[in-house]
Amino acid sequence: MSRLLRGASLLGGGATDVLVDEGRIVALGTDARDARADVVDADGLVLLPGLVDLHTHLREPGREDAETVASGTRAAALGGFTAVHAMANTSPVADTAGVVEQVWRLGRDAGWVDVHPVGAVTVGLGGERLAELGAMASSAARVRVFSDDGKCVHDPVLMRRALEYVKAFDGVIAQHAQEPRLTENAQMHEGVVSAELGLAGWPAVAEEAIIARDVLLAEHVGSRLHVCHVSTAGSVEIIRWAKARGIAVTAEVTPHHLALSDELARGYDPVFKVNPPLRTAEDLEAVRAALADGTIDIVATDHAPHTREDKDCEWAAAAFGMTGLETALSVVQATMVDTGRLGWSDVARVLSSTPALIGRVADQGRPIAVGEPANLVLVDPTARTLVDPAAQATQATNSPFRGRELPGRVVATFLRGRPTVLDGRPCDETVEVHA
Amino acid sequence: MRHLLSAADLSRDEAVLILDTAAQMAATQSRQIKKLPTLRGRTVINLFFEDSTRTRISFETAAKRLSADVINFSAKGSSVSKGESLKDTALTLQAMGADAVVIRHQASGAPHTLATAGWTDCAVVNAGDGTHQHPTQALLDAYTARRHLVGAGGTQDVTGRDLAGLHVAIVGDVLHSRVARSNMQLLHTLGARVTLVAPPTLVPVGVQTWPCAVSYHLDEVLAQGPDAVMMLRVQRERMSSAGGGFFPSALEYTRGYGLDARRLAGLPDHAIVMHPGPMNRGLEISADAADSPRSVVVEQVANGVAVRMAVLYLLLSGTGPATSAGDEVADESGTPEKVGTGA
Ligand SMILES: [Zn+2]
């Protein structure tokens, strides 16, 4: 069945009709005519390629009480995503072909988005010996992104080997940059606020020192490096320097590090406890500027759902992490688009095409053009939404944007032409298993 | 005043009112009948997630001398690894009809969470949280300093007076000290000038915004002739690699930052020596200093009861004039009762 998106603002530009059939874009503009097509009124809506998240925690297997592949990917679709990369820190850890294939199949069965499992760099995230990276790469899940996220690959020799090894299958190491000795028992950004609150400090240098080392290692062995969740002004400077030198480094920033500062810790509400920690207003400005000028390549959610027990307690006992799939696009609009720092075509770049490129996902993040797969999202940039975690599709309620009004709303999401979201609601009844 | 969570929350007038009320409470404590009927029928719960017999007994004595019912609730060892126990405990206390909760917790911010998470509507008194705050310690220290250093050393009535013009040196492990944070803020609020003295490893990053001076050199600060020197407890574990390796040896720490006989002798005649206890004799304070006539350490403990009586009284009987405590005492004809034992 064909579908006509009528009057969509293509990447925020002029209104265009888009005809979708058999999972692909078959016609654009005046050519887009089909009397039998289902019509979606897209007047005033911005059409973007389906969003691609390079950093999602789906928690399955192991912590299905916090999130499942099904609940997390449904949340992703509602956030405008058509693909997510599921991080490896599950239980068991995604460090074998068996586990990554299990996650990949769960994603395929759920059908909300394409799930690309991330493989662990080291066995059990232990930081001691390489996991079977080749087996994961050649598995049905075709893993290309490897990360011990949640933990840092801190041994420099092991990091070097990993960077070298994945060149054989064009993989990339996504580093969670956190020097472990400098952050033992750390609770929040080390600075004025931590000093006053008496919470153990997490210095910016713990992130920056690892990034500096890793870009030099990547240069030395000629490998690709991806830096997860860049959070400090110093990290931005190092990455800018590395790119100017021609080092193959890419970097991501999370929506929460674009929007929120360490001042929020003052109420000791663990919903603001996250790894890496919320930083200062100066750091916020630095990561926004870096995303605008391309030093930071992409936005990735680091969606980290937790159970209520893990957040409804004193700060030190609480888990690190925040949900983000359903608020990411709105936060990017609020911090980057509405402030004039990015246009919608830039949003398509930082939330779709570049993350797909880094993850080597061939059929996502494609241009909106005839013949391309119809992974698409329609956004109403004039809508405003009050964030209510209880009303979100994610199983978890740990949204740091709870109670805030954010701009923009995902109206419809299409995965290879099939709607996963219509009128802002998930299309549960229409989900079918595809081959 | 709904809760007492942080010394930073107190205005100058609120702090002075607590000190004045404490003075009235202290006056009643020299009578034969120490017990006041003020909080009869009210329930105060001592909720201690961390061992501190001294602080618990001080609060318990204070509450009992105001005729409150006291329940000691020791939840040690049950929390941090599994978070919900604070919530469950709070709900239990709420169900028991407590009017005030005195909480000691190893996690910074736990009293704040208890007061604001909606689990209970009790008044919450912070009896020390992690490395954050210990406001009643700061109040009893301010009370002690005022008694000795304001109004010609206790010869004049100091009611209504603050600590304007005094210079206080706080010496030792500032980084890990809730006592240092609370005292620095309260002393500043009361008009005193504060100098923190510590090796650089034990000064928090971010200290530059605090309303105080910072020095790495104890002898230089003592040469300025401070009115009070407050020595902080230094845990010996801090020097081991596992404990963070903050200083190389106990000997080197003592040489640089210990209050010994030589440094004691150089203090101005009127200066007092304070320590929140328990002391590490021979590390941050020598026996000469601890036991010298300048030392007010034992008096600090006694003043702790009066200050905690004042805090509980002001929290639980509204913000009425403090003099009513004295008035009630004048009318009191109740029977004396032993205090200080567990309920
Ligand atoms: Zn991470």
Short mmCIF file of C-alpha atoms in Angstrom, two decimals, chain A residues 147-400:
data_model
loop_
_atom_site.label_atom_id
_atom_site.label_comp_id
_atom_site.label_asym_id
_atom_site.label_seq_id
_atom_site.Cartn_x
_atom_site.Cartn_y
_atom_site.Cartn_z
CA SER A 147 32.12 -0.35 23.45
CA ASP A 148 32.58 -1.18 27.12
CA ASP A 149 30.26 1.76 27.81
CA GLY A 150 29.58 2.23 31.49
CA LYS A 151 33.22 1.35 31.90
CA CYS A 152 36.29 2.81 30.28
CA VAL A 153 38.80 0.71 28.36
CA HIS A 154 41.50 2.22 30.54
CA ASP A 155 44.41 -0.12 29.86
CA PRO A 156 46.31 1.68 27.07
CA VAL A 157 47.65 -1.51 25.52
CA LEU A 158 44.22 -3.11 25.40
CA MET A 159 42.75 0.07 23.89
CA ARG A 160 45.47 0.09 21.25
CA ARG A 161 44.80 -3.55 20.36
CA ALA A 162 41.07 -2.95 20.11
CA LEU A 163 41.53 0.08 17.86
CA GLU A 164 43.82 -1.93 15.59
CA TYR A 165 41.83 -5.14 15.59
CA VAL A 166 38.49 -3.74 14.41
CA LYS A 167 40.08 -2.28 11.29
CA ALA A 168 39.71 -5.75 9.75
CA PHE A 169 35.94 -5.29 9.54
CA ASP A 170 35.71 -1.48 9.49
CA GLY A 171 34.58 -1.35 13.12
CA VAL A 172 34.89 1.50 15.54
CA ILE A 173 35.66 1.63 19.24
CA ALA A 174 33.23 3.88 21.11
CA GLN A 175 35.05 4.91 24.26
CA HIS A 176 33.40 5.79 27.56
CA ALA A 177 36.15 8.18 28.60
CA GLN A 178 36.50 7.95 32.37
CA GLU A 179 39.84 7.51 34.07
CA PRO A 180 38.82 5.06 36.81
CA ARG A 181 41.30 6.06 39.52
CA LEU A 182 40.38 9.73 39.25
CA THR A 183 36.69 8.92 39.65
CA GLU A 184 36.59 6.35 42.45
CA ASN A 185 33.30 6.84 44.29
CA ALA A 186 32.73 10.08 42.35
CA GLN A 187 29.18 11.41 42.50
CA MET A 188 29.03 14.64 40.49
CA HIS A 189 31.12 17.16 38.57
CA GLU A 190 33.98 18.38 40.73
CA GLY A 191 33.70 22.12 41.20
CA VAL A 192 31.89 24.81 43.09
CA VAL A 193 28.67 22.85 43.54
CA SER A 194 30.28 19.56 44.61
CA ALA A 195 32.42 21.42 47.15
CA GLU A 196 29.34 22.90 48.73
CA LEU A 197 27.17 19.78 48.59
CA GLY A 198 29.87 17.52 49.99
CA LEU A 199 29.48 15.07 47.11
CA ALA A 200 32.68 13.39 45.92
CA GLY A 201 33.95 15.19 42.83
CA TRP A 202 34.27 13.85 39.29
CA PRO A 203 36.94 16.00 37.69
CA ALA A 204 36.75 17.07 34.05
CA VAL A 205 40.33 15.87 33.64
CA ALA A 206 39.19 12.27 34.22
CA GLU A 207 37.37 12.49 30.88
CA GLU A 208 39.86 14.68 29.07
CA ALA A 209 42.94 12.64 29.93
CA ILE A 210 41.44 9.50 28.37
CA ILE A 211 40.30 11.35 25.23
CA ALA A 212 43.75 12.89 24.80
CA ARG A 213 45.38 9.48 25.10
CA ASP A 214 42.90 7.82 22.78
CA VAL A 215 43.14 10.31 19.93
CA LEU A 216 46.91 9.88 20.01
CA LEU A 217 46.53 6.10 19.99
CA ALA A 218 44.06 6.33 17.09
CA GLU A 219 46.53 8.46 15.18
CA HIS A 220 49.38 6.10 15.89
CA VAL A 221 47.61 3.01 14.61
CA GLY A 222 45.48 4.75 11.98
CA SER A 223 42.15 3.68 13.42
CA ARG A 224 38.70 5.16 13.87
CA LEU A 225 37.79 6.31 17.38
CA HIS A 226 34.38 7.42 18.59
CA VAL A 227 34.09 9.35 21.86
CA CYS A 228 30.86 8.78 23.77
CA HIS A 229 29.02 11.55 25.62
CA VAL A 230 31.52 14.42 25.51
CA SER A 231 30.72 16.64 28.45
CA THR A 232 33.50 19.16 29.06
CA ALA A 233 34.95 22.21 27.35
CA GLY A 234 38.40 20.64 27.65
CA SER A 235 37.26 17.51 25.81
CA VAL A 236 35.96 19.69 23.00
CA GLU A 237 39.34 21.41 22.69
CA ILE A 238 41.18 18.10 22.47
CA ILE A 239 38.82 16.74 19.82
CA ARG A 240 39.08 19.97 17.84
CA TRP A 241 42.84 19.66 17.93
CA ALA A 242 42.71 15.99 16.89
CA LYS A 243 40.41 16.70 13.95
CA ALA A 244 42.64 19.53 12.79
CA ARG A 245 45.47 17.00 12.80
CA GLY A 246 43.47 14.64 10.60
CA ILE A 247 42.84 11.99 13.25
CA ALA A 248 39.78 9.83 12.49
CA VAL A 249 37.86 10.75 15.61
CA THR A 250 34.13 11.31 15.93
CA ALA A 251 32.27 12.48 19.03
CA GLU A 252 28.79 12.56 20.47
CA VAL A 253 27.01 14.75 22.98
CA THR A 254 23.85 13.78 24.84
CA PRO A 255 20.73 15.94 24.98
CA HIS A 256 21.13 16.27 28.75
CA HIS A 257 24.68 17.55 28.46
CA LEU A 258 23.41 20.14 25.97
CA ALA A 259 20.65 21.29 28.29
CA LEU A 260 21.37 20.70 31.98
CA SER A 261 24.07 21.84 34.40
CA ASP A 262 25.47 20.66 37.71
CA GLU A 263 23.48 23.33 39.54
CA LEU A 264 20.57 20.86 39.36
CA ALA A 265 22.32 18.61 41.88
CA ARG A 266 21.59 21.12 44.61
CA GLY A 267 18.29 19.46 45.49
CA TYR A 268 20.02 16.05 45.79
CA ASP A 269 17.41 14.61 43.41
CA PRO A 270 19.03 11.47 41.93
CA VAL A 271 17.16 11.98 38.65
CA PHE A 272 20.04 14.36 37.88
CA LYS A 273 22.73 11.79 38.69
CA VAL A 274 24.37 10.64 35.48
CA ASN A 275 27.65 9.37 34.07
CA PRO A 276 29.42 11.48 32.91
CA PRO A 277 28.00 14.02 35.34
CA LEU A 278 26.18 17.21 34.42
CA ARG A 279 28.84 19.90 34.05
CA THR A 280 28.97 23.67 34.38
CA ALA A 281 27.25 26.38 32.33
CA GLU A 282 30.58 27.03 30.55
CA ASP A 283 30.80 23.38 29.53
CA LEU A 284 27.22 23.52 28.25
CA GLU A 285 28.11 26.47 26.05
CA ALA A 286 31.25 24.69 24.80
CA VAL A 287 29.44 21.50 23.75
CA ARG A 288 26.69 23.51 22.04
CA ALA A 289 29.27 25.52 20.11
CA ALA A 290 31.12 22.30 19.23
CA LEU A 291 27.95 20.65 17.93
CA ALA A 292 27.24 23.76 15.86
CA ASP A 293 30.71 23.92 14.33
CA GLY A 294 31.00 20.17 13.73
CA THR A 295 33.69 19.41 16.31
CA ILE A 296 31.08 17.21 17.94
CA ASP A 297 29.59 15.13 15.15
CA ILE A 298 26.37 13.77 16.56
CA VAL A 299 23.78 13.76 19.32
CA ALA A 300 23.25 10.38 20.99
CA THR A 301 20.75 9.83 23.78
CA ASP A 302 22.59 7.56 26.26
CA HIS A 303 19.01 6.57 27.16
CA ALA A 304 19.56 4.85 30.53
CA PRO A 305 16.33 3.59 32.06
CA HIS A 306 16.32 2.63 35.74
CA THR A 307 13.75 1.16 38.09
CA ARG A 308 12.15 3.43 40.67
CA GLU A 309 13.99 1.65 43.49
CA ASP A 310 17.29 2.62 41.87
CA LYS A 311 16.39 6.33 41.84
CA ASP A 312 13.98 6.82 44.77
CA CYS A 313 16.68 7.09 47.42
CA GLU A 314 19.56 9.17 48.67
CA TRP A 315 21.97 10.47 45.99
CA ALA A 316 24.95 8.23 46.81
CA ALA A 317 22.85 5.07 46.65
CA ALA A 318 21.17 5.94 43.36
CA ALA A 319 22.10 4.58 39.94
CA PHE A 320 23.66 6.77 37.24
CA GLY A 321 21.59 7.57 34.17
CA MET A 322 18.63 9.30 32.56
CA THR A 323 16.06 8.37 29.96
CA GLY A 324 16.22 10.29 26.71
CA LEU A 325 14.74 8.61 23.64
CA GLU A 326 11.41 10.43 23.80
CA THR A 327 12.82 13.88 24.59
CA ALA A 328 16.02 13.95 22.49
CA LEU A 329 14.64 15.68 19.42
CA SER A 330 12.78 18.27 21.52
CA VAL A 331 15.88 19.04 23.54
CA VAL A 332 17.94 19.46 20.38
CA GLN A 333 15.26 21.77 19.02
CA ALA A 334 15.21 23.80 22.24
CA THR A 335 18.97 24.10 22.65
CA MET A 336 20.18 24.21 19.04
CA VAL A 337 17.38 24.97 16.55
CA ASP A 338 15.31 27.51 18.45
CA THR A 339 18.54 29.27 19.42
CA GLY A 340 19.52 29.57 15.75
CA ARG A 341 22.63 27.40 16.03
CA LEU A 342 21.42 24.55 13.79
CA GLY A 343 18.92 24.27 10.96
CA TRP A 344 16.73 21.21 10.42
CA SER A 345 19.12 19.84 7.78
CA ASP A 346 21.82 19.99 10.45
CA VAL A 347 19.50 18.12 12.80
CA ALA A 348 19.18 15.42 10.13
CA ARG A 349 22.95 15.28 9.99
CA VAL A 350 23.63 15.07 13.74
CA LEU A 351 20.73 12.77 14.61
CA SER A 352 20.52 10.59 11.50
CA SER A 353 23.04 10.58 8.65
CA THR A 354 26.28 10.93 10.62
CA PRO A 355 25.38 8.43 13.37
CA ALA A 356 24.43 5.95 10.62
CA LEU A 357 27.77 6.59 8.95
CA ILE A 358 29.74 6.09 12.17
CA GLY A 359 27.84 2.87 12.90
CA ARG A 360 28.20 1.73 9.27
CA VAL A 361 24.44 1.30 8.97
CA ALA A 362 23.94 1.41 5.21
CA ASP A 363 20.16 1.77 4.94
CA GLN A 364 19.58 4.44 7.56
CA GLY A 365 20.30 8.15 7.66
CA ARG A 366 19.92 8.33 3.89
CA PRO A 367 18.97 11.42 1.93
CA ILE A 368 15.26 12.02 1.31
CA ALA A 369 15.38 11.13 -2.37
CA VAL A 370 13.68 8.83 -4.87
CA GLY A 371 14.81 5.25 -4.47
CA GLU A 372 15.97 5.64 -0.87
CA PRO A 373 14.50 3.55 1.96
CA ALA A 374 11.49 5.29 3.51
CA ASN A 375 12.87 5.71 7.03
CA LEU A 376 11.26 9.00 7.85
CA VAL A 377 9.96 11.13 10.68
CA LEU A 378 7.46 14.00 10.65
CA VAL A 379 7.91 16.62 13.36
CA ASP A 380 5.62 19.45 14.41
CA PRO A 381 8.10 22.14 15.50
CA THR A 382 5.37 24.47 16.75
CA ALA A 383 3.88 22.03 19.25
CA ARG A 384 4.86 22.18 22.89
CA THR A 385 4.89 19.15 25.15
CA LEU A 386 4.87 18.90 28.91
CA VAL A 387 7.19 16.03 29.83
CA ASP A 388 5.37 13.45 31.94
CA PRO A 389 7.47 10.33 32.53
CA ALA A 390 4.38 8.33 33.47
CA ALA A 391 2.94 9.00 30.02
CA GLN A 392 6.08 7.96 28.16
CA ALA A 393 6.52 4.60 26.45
CA THR A 394 9.77 3.82 28.19
CA GLN A 395 9.21 1.59 31.19
CA ALA A 396 11.32 3.93 33.32
CA THR A 397 10.42 7.28 34.86
CA ASN A 398 13.88 8.79 35.34
CA SER A 399 13.53 11.68 32.92
CA PRO A 400 15.47 14.79 34.00
#
